[in-house]
C-alpha positions in Angstrom: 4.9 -13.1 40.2 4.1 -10.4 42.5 5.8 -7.8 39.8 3.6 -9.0 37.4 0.4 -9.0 39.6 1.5 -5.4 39.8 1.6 -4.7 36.2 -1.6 -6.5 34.9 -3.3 -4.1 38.1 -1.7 -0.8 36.7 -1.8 -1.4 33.2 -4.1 -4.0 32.8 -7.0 -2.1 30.5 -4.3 -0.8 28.0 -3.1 -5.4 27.5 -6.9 -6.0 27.0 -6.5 -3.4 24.1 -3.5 -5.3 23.2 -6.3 -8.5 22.7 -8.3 -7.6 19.4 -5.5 -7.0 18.0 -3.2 -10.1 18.9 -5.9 -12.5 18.2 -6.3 -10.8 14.5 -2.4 -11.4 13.7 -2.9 -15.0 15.6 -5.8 -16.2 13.0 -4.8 -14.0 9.7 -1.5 -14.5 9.9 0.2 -17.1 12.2 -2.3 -20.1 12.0 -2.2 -19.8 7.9 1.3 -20.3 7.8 0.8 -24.0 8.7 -0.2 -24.0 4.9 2.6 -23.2 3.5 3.6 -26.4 2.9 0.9 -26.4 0.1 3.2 -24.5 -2.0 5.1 -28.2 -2.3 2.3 -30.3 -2.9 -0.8 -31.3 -5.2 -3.0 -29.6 -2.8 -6.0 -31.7 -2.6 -9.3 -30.7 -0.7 -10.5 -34.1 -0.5 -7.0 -35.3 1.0 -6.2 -32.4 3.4 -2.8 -31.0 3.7 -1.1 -33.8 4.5 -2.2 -36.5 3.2 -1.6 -34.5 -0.8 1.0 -35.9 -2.6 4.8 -33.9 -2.1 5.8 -31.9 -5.6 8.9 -30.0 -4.5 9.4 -27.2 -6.4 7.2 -28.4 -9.1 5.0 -25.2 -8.2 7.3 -22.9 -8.5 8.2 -23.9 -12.0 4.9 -24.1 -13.7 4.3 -20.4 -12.1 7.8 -19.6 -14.0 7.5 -21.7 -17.0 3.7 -19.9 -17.2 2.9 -17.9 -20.6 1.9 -14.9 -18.6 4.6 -14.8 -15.8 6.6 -12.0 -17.2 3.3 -9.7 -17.9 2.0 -10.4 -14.4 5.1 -9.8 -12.6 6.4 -6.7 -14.9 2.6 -5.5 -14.3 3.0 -5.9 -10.4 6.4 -4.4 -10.5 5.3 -1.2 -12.5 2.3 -0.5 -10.8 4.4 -1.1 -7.4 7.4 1.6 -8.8 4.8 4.0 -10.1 3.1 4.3 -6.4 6.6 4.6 -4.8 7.4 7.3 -6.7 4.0 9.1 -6.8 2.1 8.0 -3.9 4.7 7.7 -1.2 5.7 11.7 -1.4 2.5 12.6 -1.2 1.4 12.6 2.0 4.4 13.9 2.7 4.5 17.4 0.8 0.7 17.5 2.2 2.0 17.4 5.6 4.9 19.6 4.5 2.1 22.3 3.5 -0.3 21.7 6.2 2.0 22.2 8.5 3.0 25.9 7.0 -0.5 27.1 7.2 -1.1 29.1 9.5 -5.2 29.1 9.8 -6.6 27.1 11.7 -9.7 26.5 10.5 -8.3 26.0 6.7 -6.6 23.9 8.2 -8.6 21.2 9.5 -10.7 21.7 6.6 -7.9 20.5 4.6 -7.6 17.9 6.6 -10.8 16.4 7.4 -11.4 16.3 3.4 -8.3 14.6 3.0 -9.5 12.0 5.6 -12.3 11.1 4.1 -11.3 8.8 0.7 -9.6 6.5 3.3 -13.1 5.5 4.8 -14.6 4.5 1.3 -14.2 1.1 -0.2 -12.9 0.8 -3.7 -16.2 -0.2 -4.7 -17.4 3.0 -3.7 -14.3 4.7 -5.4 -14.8 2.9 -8.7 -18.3 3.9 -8.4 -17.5 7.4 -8.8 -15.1 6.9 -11.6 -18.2 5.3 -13.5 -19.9 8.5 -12.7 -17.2 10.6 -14.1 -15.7 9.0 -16.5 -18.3 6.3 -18.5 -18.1 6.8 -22.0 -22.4 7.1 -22.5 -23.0 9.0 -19.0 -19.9 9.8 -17.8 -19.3 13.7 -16.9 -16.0 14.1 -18.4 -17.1 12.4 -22.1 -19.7 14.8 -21.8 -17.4 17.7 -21.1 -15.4 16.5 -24.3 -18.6 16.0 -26.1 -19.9 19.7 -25.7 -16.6 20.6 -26.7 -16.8 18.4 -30.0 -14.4 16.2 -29.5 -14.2 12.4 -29.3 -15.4 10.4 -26.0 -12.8 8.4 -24.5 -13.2 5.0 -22.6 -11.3 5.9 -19.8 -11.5 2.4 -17.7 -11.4 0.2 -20.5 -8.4 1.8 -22.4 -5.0 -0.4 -21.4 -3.0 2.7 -21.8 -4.5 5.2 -19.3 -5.3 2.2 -16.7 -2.1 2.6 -14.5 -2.1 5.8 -14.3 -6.1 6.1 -13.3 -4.4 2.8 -10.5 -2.1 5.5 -9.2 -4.2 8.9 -9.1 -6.9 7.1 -7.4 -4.5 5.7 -4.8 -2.9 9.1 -4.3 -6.4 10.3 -3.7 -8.1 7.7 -1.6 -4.3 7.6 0.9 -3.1 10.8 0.7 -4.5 12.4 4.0 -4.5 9.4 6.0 -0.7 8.8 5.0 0.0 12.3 6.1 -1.0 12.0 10.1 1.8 10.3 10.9 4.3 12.7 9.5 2.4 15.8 10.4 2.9 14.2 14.5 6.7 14.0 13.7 6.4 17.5 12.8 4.7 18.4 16.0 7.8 17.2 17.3 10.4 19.5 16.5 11.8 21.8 18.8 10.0 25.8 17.3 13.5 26.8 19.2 15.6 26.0 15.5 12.7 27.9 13.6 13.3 31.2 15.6 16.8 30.9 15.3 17.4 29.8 11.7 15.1 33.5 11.0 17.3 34.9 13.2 20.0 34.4 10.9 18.3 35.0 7.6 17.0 31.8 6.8 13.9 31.7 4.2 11.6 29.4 4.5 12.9 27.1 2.0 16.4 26.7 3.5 14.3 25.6 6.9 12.5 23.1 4.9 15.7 22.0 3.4 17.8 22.1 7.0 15.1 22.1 9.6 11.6 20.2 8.8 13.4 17.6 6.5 15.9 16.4 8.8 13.5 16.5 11.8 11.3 13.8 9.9 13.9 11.9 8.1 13.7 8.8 9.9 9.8 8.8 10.1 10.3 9.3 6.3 12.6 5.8 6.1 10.6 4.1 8.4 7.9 4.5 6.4 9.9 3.8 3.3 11.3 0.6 4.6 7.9 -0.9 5.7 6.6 0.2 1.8 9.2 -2.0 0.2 8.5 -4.7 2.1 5.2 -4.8 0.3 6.8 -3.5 -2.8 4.7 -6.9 -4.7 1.6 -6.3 -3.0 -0.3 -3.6 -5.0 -4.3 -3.7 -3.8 -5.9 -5.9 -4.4 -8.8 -4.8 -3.5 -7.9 -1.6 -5.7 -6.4 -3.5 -8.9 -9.4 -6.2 -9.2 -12.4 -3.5 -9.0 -11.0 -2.2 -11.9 -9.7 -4.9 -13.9 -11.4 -6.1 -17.4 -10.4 -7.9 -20.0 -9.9 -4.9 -22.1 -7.4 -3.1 -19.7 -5.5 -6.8 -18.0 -2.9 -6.8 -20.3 -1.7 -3.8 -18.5 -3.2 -3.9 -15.0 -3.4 -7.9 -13.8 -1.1 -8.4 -11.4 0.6 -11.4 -8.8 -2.3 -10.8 -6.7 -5.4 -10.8 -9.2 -3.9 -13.7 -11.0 -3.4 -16.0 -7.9 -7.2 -15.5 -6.8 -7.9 -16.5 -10.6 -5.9 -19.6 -10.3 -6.4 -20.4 -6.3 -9.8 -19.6 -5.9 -11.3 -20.0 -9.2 -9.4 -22.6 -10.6 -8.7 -24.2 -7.0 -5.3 -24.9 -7.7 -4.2 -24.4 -4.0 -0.9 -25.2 -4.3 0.3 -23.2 -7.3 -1.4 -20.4 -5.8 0.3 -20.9 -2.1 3.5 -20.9 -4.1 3.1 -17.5 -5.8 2.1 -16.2 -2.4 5.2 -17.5 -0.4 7.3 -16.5 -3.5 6.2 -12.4 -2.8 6.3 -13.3 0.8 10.4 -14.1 0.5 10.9 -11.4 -1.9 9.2 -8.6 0.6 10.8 -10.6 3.7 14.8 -10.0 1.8 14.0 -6.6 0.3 12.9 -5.7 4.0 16.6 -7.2 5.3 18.4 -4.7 2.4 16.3 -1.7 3.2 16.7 -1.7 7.0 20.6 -2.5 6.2 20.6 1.0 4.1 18.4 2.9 6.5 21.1 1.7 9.4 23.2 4.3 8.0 20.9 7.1 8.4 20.0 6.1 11.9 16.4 5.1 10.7 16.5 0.8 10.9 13.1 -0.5 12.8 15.4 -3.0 14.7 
């Protein structure tokens, strides 16, 4: 007791920090998993939770017996694949440069306009893809119109809607993505630098054998904690931009359970998706630590 008198005195400012943040997980995230069981029964509001009448697994199977199951989750899965491979590099190689400039003032120029996407909403972001890329008003169609050619319906054309999903994440995650590997880089020893040009080393076989190594298990860490939301794509992102001209391509797990749970109010079907991602993330978290274990890079 008297120990942990002691401790609450010496560090008892940095625990009350500690309390926003417990108290967020605690309602968000704890108290909703009592509702789980809705994803095995005819949720009812009238009825409450526990009084609605037990389905099993019926759930589950209309959400895999659905017409659009396979576009949804293929859609999800794409879009998810597509950001690993494009977005998750990219903070890195803009650490990776950063961190080989040697001007200062550049420097944090880069940086601070990097920042800056991660503080604006996606409303805000889709806002300025009206601006630029509206088929009446929109800059670029005008661009393409001054240079006689045809105008192009950028956010309404299924083909070209992933890929506007992906630049747009690269752009608005990019810099804030990057501060966690440009402190890892802060952390290796300048020592190995000096000596690796000692003995001939360019700059790119430091990359290769210095800076890359240094970071590799920030770099799995980060990777691991990606694929366990490998299913969750934005939603935020994905249903600012969604229409029923471009959904074929772009609706998702996500957009299509606030269609069916909140829209629809079919609680329970839409608790069953949500547990289903939840189990997929929570095993594909289990297989990724497993493989990072061998590169010394597991988070337990």
């Amino acid at each position: 007791m008297h120990r942990t008198m002691n401790l609450l005195r010496r560090y008892g400012v940095m625990y009350a920090l500690l309390i926003p943040g417990m108290l967020y997980f605690a309602v968000f995230k704890y108290v909703p998993m009592v509702y789980i069981a809705a994803a095995f029964k005819n949720y009812n509001v009238l009825q409450g939770l526990w009084e609605s009448p037990w389905v099993g697994w019926q759930n589950f199977q209309l959400f895999f017996d659905g017409v659009y199951v396979k576009q949804i989750i293929g859609n999800t899965i794409l879009i998810s694949f597509y950001k690993l491979i494009f977005s998750f590099p990219a903070p890195i190689i803009l650490a990776l440069m950063l961190n080989a400039v040697t001007s200062t003032g550049f420097k944090r120029t880069i940086q601070t306009l990097s920042y800056l996407p991660h503080f604006l909403s996606w409303v805000i972001i889709y806002g300025l893809l009206v601006a630029f890329l509206a088929p009446g008003t929109g800059l670029v169609n005008q661009l393409l119109t001054s240079f006689h050619m045809d105008r192009m319906s950028f956010l309404t054309e299924s083909s070209l809607i992933r890929t506007i999903i992906v630049t747009t994440d690269i752009w608005q995650s990019i810099g804030w993505g990057a501060i966690i590997y440009l402190a890892a880089l802060t952390g290796i020893d300048p020592s190995l630098y000096e000596a690796a040009t000692m003995d001939g080393a360019n700059r790119s076989r430091q990359l290769w054998h210095i800076t890359l190594p240094g970071i590799r298990n920030v770099i799995i860490l980060m990777l691991v904690l990606r694929l366990s939301a490998i299913l969750d794509v934005g939603f935020d992102q994905i249903f600012i931009m969604l229409n029923p001209l471009n959904q074929e391509k772009a609706d998702v797990i996500e957009t299509w359970v606030y269609r069916v749970g909140l829209q629809e109010g079919r609680i329970g079907l839409a608790t069953a998706v949500g547990l289903f991602k939840s189990v997929i993330g929570f095993v594909l978290v289990l297989g990724a630590n497993r493989v990072a274990k061998k590169f010394d890079g597991q988070i337990w």
